[in-house]
mmCIF file of N, CA and C in Angstrom:
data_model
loop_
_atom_site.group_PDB
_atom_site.id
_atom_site.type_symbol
_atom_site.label_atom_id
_atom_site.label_comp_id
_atom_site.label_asym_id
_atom_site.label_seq_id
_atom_site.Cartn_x
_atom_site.Cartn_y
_atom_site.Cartn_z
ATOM 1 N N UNK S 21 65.094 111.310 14.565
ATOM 2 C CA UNK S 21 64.916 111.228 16.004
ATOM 3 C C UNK S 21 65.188 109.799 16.478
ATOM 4 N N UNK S 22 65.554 109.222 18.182
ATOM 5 C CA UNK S 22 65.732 108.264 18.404
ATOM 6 C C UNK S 22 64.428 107.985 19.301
ATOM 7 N N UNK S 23 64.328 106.849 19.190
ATOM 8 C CA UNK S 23 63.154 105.888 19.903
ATOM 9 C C UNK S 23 63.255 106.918 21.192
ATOM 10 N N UNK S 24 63.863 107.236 21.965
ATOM 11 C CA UNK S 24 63.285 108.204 23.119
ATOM 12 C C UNK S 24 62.907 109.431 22.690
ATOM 13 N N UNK S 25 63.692 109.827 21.740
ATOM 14 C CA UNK S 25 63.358 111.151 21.598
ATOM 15 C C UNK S 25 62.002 111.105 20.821
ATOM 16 N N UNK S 26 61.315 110.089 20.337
ATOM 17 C CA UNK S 26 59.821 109.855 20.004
ATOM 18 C C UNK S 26 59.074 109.971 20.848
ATOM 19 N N UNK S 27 59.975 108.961 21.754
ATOM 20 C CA UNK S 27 58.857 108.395 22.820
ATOM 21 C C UNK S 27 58.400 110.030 23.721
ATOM 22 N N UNK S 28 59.401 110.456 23.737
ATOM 23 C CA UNK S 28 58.838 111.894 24.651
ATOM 24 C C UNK S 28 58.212 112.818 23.994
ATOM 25 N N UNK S 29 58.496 112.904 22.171
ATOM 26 C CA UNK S 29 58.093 113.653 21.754
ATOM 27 C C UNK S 29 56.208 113.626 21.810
ATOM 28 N N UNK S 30 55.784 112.693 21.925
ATOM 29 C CA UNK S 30 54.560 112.165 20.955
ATOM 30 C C UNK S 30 54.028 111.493 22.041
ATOM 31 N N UNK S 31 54.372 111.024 23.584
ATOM 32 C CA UNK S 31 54.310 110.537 25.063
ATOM 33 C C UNK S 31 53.228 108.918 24.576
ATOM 34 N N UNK S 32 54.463 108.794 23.944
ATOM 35 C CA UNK S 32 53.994 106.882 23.654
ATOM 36 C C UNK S 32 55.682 106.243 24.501
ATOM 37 N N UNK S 33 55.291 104.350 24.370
ATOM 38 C CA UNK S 33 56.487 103.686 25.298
ATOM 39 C C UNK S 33 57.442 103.195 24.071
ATOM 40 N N UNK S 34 58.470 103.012 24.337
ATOM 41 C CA UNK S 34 59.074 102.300 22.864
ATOM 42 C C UNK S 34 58.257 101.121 22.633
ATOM 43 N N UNK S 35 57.612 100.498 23.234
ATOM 44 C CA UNK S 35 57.142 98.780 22.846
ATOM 45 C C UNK S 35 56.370 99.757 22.188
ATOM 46 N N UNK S 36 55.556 100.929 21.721
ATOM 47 C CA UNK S 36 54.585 101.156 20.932
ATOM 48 C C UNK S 36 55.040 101.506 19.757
ATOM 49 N N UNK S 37 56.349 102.228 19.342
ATOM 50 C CA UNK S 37 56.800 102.471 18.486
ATOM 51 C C UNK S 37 57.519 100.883 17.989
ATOM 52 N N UNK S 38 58.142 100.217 18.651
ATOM 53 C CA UNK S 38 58.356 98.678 18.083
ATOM 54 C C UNK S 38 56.811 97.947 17.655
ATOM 55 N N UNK S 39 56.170 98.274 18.603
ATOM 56 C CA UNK S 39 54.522 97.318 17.783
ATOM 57 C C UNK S 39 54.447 98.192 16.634
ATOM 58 N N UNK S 40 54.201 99.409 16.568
ATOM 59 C CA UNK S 40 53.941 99.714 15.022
ATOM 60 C C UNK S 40 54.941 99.484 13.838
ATOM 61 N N UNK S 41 55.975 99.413 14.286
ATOM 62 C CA UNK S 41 57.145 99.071 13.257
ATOM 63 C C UNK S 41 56.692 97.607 12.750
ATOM 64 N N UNK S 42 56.659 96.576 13.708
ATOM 65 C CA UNK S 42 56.048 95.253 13.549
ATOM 66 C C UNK S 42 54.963 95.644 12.849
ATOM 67 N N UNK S 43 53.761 96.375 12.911
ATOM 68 C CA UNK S 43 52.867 95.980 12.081
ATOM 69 C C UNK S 43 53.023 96.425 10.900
ATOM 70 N N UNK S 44 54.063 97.437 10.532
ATOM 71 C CA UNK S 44 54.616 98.226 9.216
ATOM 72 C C UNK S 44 53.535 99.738 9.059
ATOM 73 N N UNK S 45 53.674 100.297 10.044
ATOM 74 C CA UNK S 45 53.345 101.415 10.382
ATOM 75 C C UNK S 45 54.302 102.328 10.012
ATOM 76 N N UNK S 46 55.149 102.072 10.636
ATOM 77 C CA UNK S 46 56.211 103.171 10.878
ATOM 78 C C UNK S 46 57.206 102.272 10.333
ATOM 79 N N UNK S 47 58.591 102.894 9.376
ATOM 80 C CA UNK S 47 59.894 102.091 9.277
ATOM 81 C C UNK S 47 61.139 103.111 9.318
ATOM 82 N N UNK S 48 61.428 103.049 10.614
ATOM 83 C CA UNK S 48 62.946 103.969 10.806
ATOM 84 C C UNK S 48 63.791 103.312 10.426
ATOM 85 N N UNK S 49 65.098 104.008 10.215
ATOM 86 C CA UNK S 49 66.273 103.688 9.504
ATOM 87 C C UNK S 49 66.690 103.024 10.216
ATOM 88 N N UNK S 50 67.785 102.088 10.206
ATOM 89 C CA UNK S 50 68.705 101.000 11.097
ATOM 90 C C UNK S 50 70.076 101.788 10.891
ATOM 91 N N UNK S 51 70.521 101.647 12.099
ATOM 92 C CA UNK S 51 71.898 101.713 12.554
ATOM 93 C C UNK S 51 72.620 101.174 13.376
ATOM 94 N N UNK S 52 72.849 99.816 13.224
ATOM 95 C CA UNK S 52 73.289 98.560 14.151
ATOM 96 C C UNK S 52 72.400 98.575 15.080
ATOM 97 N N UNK S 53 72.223 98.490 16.242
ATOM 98 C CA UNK S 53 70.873 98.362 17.039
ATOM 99 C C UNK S 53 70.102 99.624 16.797
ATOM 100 N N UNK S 54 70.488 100.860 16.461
ATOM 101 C CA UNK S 54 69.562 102.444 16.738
ATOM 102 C C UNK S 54 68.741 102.258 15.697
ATOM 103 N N UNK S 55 67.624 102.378 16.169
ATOM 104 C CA UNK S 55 66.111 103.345 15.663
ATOM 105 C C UNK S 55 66.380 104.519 15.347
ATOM 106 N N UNK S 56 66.491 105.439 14.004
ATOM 107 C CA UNK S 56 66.144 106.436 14.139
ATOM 108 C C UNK S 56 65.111 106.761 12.804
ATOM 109 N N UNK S 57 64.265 107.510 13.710
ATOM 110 C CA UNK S 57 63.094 108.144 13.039
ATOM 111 C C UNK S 57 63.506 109.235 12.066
ATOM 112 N N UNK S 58 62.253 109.267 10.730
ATOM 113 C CA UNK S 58 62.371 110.283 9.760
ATOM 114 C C UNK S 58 61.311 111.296 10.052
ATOM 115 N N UNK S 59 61.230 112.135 9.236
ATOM 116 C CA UNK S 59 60.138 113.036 9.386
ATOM 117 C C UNK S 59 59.074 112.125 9.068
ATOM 118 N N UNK S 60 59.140 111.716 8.269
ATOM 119 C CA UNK S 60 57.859 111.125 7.741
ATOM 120 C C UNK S 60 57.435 110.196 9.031
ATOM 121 N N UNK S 61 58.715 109.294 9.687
ATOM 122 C CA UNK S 61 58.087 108.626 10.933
ATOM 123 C C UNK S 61 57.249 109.600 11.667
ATOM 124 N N UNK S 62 57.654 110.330 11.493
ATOM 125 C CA UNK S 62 56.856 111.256 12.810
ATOM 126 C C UNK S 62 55.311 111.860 12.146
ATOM 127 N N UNK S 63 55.585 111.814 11.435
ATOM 128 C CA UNK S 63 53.997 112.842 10.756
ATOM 129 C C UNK S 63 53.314 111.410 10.882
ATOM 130 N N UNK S 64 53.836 109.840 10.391
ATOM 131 C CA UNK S 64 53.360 108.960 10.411
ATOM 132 C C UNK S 64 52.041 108.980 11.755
ATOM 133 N N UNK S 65 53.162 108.621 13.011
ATOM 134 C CA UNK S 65 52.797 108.642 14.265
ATOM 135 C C UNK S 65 51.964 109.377 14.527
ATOM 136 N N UNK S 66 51.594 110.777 14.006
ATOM 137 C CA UNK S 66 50.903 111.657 14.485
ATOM 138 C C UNK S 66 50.136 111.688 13.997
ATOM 139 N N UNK S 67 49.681 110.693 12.711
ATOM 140 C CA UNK S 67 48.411 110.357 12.081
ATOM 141 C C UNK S 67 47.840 109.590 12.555
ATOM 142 N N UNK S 68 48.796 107.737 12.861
ATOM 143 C CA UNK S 68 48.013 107.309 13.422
ATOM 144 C C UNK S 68 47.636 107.193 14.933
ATOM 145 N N UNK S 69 47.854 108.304 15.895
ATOM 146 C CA UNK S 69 47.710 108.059 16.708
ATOM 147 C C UNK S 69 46.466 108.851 17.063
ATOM 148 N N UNK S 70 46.300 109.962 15.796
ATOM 149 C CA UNK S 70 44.940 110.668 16.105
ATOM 150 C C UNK S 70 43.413 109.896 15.581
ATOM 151 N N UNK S 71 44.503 108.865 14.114
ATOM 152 C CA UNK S 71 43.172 107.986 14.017
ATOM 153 C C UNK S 71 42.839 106.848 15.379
ATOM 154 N N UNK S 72 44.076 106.485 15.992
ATOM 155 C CA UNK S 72 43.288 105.664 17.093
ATOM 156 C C UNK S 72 42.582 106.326 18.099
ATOM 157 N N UNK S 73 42.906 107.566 18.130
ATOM 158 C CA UNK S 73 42.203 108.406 19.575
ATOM 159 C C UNK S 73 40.165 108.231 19.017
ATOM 160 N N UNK S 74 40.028 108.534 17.339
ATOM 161 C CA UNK S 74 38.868 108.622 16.810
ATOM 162 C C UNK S 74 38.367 107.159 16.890
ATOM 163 N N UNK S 75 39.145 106.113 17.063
ATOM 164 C CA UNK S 75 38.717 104.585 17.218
ATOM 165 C C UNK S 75 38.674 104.062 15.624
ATOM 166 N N UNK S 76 39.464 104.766 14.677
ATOM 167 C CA UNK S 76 40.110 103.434 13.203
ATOM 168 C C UNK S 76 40.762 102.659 14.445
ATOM 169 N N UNK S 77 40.432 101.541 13.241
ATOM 170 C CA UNK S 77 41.540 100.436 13.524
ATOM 171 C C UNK S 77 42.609 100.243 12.721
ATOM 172 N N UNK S 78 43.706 100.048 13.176
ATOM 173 C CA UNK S 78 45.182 99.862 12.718
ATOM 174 C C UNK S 78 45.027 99.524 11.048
ATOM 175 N N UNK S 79 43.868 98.513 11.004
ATOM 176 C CA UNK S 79 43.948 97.896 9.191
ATOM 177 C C UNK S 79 43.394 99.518 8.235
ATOM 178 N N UNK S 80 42.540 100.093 9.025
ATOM 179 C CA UNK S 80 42.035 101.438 8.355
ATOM 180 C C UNK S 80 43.507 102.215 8.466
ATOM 181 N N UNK S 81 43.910 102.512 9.680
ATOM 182 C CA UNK S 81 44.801 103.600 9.393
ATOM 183 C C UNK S 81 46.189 103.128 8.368
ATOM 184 N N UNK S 82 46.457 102.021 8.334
ATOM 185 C CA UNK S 82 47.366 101.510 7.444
ATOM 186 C C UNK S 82 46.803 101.593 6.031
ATOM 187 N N UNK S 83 45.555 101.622 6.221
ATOM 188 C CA UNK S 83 45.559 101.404 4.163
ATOM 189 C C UNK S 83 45.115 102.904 4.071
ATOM 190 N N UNK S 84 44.885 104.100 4.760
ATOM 191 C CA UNK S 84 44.975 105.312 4.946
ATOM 192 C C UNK S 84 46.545 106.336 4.607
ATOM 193 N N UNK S 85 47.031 105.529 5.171
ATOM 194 C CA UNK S 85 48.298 105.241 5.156
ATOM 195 C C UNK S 85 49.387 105.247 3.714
ATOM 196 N N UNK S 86 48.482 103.728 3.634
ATOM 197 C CA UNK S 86 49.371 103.766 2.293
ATOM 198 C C UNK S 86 48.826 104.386 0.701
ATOM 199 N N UNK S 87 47.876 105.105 0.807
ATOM 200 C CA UNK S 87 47.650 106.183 0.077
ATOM 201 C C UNK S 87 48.219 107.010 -0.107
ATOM 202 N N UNK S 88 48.983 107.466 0.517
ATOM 203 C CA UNK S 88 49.757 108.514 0.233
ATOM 204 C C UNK S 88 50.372 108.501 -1.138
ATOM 205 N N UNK S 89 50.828 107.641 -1.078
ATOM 206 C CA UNK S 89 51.939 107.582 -1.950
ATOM 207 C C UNK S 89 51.496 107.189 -3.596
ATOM 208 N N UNK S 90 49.885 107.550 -3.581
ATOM 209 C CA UNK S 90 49.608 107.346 -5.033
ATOM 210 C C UNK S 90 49.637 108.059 -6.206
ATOM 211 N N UNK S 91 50.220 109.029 -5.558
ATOM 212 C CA UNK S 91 50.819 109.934 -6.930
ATOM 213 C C UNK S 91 49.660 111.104 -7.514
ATOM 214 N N UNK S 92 48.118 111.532 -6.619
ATOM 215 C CA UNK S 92 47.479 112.549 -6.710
ATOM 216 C C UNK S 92 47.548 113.662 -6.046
ATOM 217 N N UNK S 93 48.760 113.584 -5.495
ATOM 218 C CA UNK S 93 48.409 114.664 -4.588
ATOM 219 C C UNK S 93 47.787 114.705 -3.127
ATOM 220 N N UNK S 94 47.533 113.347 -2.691
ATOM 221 C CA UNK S 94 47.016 112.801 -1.779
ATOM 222 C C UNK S 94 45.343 112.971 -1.866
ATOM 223 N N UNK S 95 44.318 112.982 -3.173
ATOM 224 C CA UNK S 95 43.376 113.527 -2.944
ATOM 225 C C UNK S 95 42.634 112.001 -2.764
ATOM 226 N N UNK S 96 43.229 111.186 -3.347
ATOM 227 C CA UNK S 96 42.282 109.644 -2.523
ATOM 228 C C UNK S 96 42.648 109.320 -1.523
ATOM 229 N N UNK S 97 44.036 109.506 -0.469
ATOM 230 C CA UNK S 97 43.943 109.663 0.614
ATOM 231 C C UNK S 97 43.159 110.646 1.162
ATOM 232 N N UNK S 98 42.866 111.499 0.962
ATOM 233 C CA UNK S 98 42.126 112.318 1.675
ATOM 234 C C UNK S 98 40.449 112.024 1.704
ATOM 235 N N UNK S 99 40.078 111.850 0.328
ATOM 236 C CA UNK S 99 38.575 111.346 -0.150
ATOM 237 C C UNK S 99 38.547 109.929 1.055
ATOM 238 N N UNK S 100 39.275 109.461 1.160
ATOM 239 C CA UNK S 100 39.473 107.881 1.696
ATOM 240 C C UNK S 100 39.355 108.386 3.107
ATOM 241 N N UNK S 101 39.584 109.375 4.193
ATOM 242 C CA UNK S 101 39.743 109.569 4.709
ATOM 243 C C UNK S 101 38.344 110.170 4.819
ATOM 244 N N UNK S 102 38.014 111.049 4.862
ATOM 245 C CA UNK S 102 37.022 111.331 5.010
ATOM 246 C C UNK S 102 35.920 110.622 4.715
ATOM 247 N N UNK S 103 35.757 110.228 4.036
ATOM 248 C CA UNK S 103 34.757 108.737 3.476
ATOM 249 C C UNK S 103 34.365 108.129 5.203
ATOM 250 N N UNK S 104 35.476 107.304 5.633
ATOM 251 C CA UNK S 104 36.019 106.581 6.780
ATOM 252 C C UNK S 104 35.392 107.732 7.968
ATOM 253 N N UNK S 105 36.047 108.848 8.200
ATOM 254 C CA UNK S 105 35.849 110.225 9.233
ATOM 255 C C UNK S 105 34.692 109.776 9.279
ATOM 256 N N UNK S 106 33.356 110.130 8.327
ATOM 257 C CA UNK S 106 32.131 110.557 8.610
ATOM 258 C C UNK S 106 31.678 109.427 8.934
ATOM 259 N N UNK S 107 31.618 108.055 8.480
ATOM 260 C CA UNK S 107 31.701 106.344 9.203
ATOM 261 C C UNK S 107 31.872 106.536 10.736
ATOM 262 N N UNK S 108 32.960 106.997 10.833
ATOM 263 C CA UNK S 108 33.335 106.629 12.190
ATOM 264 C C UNK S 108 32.326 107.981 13.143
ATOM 265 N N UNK S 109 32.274 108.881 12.357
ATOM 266 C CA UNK S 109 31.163 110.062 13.436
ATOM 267 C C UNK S 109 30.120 109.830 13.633
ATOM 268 N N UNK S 110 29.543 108.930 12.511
ATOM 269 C CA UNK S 110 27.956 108.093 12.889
ATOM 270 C C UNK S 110 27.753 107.920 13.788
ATOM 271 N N UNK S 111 28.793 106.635 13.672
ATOM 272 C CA UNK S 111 28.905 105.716 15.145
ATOM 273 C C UNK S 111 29.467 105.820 16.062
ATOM 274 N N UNK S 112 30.322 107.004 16.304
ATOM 275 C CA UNK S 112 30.396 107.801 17.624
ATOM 276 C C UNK S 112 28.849 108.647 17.839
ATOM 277 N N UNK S 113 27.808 109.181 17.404
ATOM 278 C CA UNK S 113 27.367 109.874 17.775
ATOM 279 C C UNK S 113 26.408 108.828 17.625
ATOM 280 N N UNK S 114 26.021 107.860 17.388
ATOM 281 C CA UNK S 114 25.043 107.032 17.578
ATOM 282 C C UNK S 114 25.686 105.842 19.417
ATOM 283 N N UNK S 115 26.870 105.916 19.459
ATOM 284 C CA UNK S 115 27.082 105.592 20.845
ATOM 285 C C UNK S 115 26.982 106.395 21.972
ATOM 286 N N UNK S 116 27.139 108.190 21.395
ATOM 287 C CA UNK S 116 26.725 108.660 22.538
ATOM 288 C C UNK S 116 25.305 109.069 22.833
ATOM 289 N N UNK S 117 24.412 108.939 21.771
ATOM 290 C CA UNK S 117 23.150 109.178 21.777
ATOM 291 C C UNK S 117 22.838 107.531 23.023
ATOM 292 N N UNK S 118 23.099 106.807 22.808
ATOM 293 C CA UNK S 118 22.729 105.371 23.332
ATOM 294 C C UNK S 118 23.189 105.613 24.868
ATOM 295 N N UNK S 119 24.612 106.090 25.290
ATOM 296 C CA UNK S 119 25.047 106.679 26.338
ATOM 297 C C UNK S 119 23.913 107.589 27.050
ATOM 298 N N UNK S 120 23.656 108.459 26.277
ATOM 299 C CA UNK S 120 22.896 109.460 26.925
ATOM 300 C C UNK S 120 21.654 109.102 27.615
ATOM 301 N N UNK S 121 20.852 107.764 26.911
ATOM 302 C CA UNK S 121 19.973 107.169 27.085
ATOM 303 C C UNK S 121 19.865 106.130 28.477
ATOM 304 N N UNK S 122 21.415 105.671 28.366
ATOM 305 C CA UNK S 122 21.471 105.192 29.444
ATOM 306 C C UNK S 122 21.625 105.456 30.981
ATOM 307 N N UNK S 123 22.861 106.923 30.536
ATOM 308 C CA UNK S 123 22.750 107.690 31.657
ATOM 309 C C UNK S 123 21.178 108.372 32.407
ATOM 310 N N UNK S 124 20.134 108.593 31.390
ATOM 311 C CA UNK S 124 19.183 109.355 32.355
ATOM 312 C C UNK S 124 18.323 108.011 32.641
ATOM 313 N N UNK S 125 18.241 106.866 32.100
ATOM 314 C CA UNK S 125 17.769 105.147 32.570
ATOM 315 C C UNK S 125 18.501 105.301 34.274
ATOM 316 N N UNK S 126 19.793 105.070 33.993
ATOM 317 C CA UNK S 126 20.739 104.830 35.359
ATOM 318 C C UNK S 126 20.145 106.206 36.580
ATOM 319 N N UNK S 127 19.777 107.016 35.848
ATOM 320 C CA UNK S 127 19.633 108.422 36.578
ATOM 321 C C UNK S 127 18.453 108.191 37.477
ATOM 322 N N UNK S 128 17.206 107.657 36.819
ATOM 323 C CA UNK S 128 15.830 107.593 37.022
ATOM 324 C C UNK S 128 15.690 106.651 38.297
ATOM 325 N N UNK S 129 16.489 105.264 38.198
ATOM 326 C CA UNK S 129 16.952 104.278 38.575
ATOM 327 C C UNK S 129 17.330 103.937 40.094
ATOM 328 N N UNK S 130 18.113 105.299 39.854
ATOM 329 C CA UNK S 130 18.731 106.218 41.524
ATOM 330 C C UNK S 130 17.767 106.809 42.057
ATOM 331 N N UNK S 131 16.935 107.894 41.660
ATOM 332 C CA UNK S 131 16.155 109.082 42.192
ATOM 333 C C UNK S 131 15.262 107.752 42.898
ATOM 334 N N UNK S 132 14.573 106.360 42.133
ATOM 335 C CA UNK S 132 13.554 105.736 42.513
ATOM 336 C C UNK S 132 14.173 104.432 43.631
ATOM 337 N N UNK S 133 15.236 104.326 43.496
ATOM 338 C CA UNK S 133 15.809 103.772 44.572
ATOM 339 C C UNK S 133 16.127 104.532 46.184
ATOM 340 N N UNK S 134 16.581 105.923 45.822
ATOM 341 C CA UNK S 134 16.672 106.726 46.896
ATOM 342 C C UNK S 134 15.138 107.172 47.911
ATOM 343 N N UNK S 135 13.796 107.082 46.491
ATOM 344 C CA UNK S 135 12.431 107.793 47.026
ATOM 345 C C UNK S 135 12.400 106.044 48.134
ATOM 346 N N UNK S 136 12.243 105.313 47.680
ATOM 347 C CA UNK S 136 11.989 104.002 48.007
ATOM 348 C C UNK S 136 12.616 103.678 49.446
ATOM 349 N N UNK S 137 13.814 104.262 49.569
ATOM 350 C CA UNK S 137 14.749 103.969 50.888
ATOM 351 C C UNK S 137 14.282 104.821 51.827
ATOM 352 N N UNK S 138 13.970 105.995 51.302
ATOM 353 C CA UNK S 138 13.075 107.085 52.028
ATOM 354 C C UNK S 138 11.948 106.354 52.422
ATOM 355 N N UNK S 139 11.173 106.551 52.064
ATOM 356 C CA UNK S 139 9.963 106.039 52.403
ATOM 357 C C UNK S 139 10.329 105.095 53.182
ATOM 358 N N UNK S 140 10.988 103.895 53.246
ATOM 359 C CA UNK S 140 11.330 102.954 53.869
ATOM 360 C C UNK S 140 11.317 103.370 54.929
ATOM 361 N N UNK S 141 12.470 104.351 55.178
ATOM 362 C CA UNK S 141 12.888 104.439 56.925
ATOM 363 C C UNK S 141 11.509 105.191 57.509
ATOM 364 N N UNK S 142 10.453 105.633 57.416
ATOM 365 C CA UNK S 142 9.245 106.336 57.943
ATOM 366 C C UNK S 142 8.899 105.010 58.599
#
């Protein structure tokens, strides 16, 4: 595929497919100036873009990454991966527990600001 035909496939900008190339994410073939993508670019992309949606960072999804290629079958990428998954679900669900906390704080906050304005205008 070519850098557009990524870019639409997968609805990223080329500077994102050039930043990941720069960071050695992704490495498409050269053809005097053309980018073109392999399969593997693409399954690449579609890994790490679901680990950034979960919040890895680029150094996780790269050494995630380069597991692959260790010759088990991918089962320490995968162990590695999941290892990391349940890390990162902690602390998503320990931020939205904290969220939640804050929202009915912010909630309480309102109701006693609104009784207060009430009362006021009497």
């Amino acid at each position: 595929m070519t850098i557009r035909e990524m870019c639409d496939a997968f609805e990223v900008t080329p500077r994102t497919l050039r930043f990941y190339e720069a960071k050695e994410l992704l490495f498409p073939q050269r053809e005097g100036q053309k980018r073109l993508f392999t399969r593997r670019d693409r399954a690449r992309l579609k890994l790490i873009l679901r680990g950034k949606r979960f919040g890895f960072s680029l150094e996780d999804i790269r050494q995630l990454l380069d597991l692959y290629d260790m010759g088990d079958q991918q089962r320490t990428q995968l162990a590695e991966t999941l290892k990391l998954a349940r890390q990162r679900l902690e602390e998503m669900e320990r931020q939205r527990d904290e969220l939640g906390q804050a929202i009915d704080e912010l909630a309480k906050q309102i109701a006693w600001g609104e009784e207060k304005l009430a009362n006021s205008a009497e």
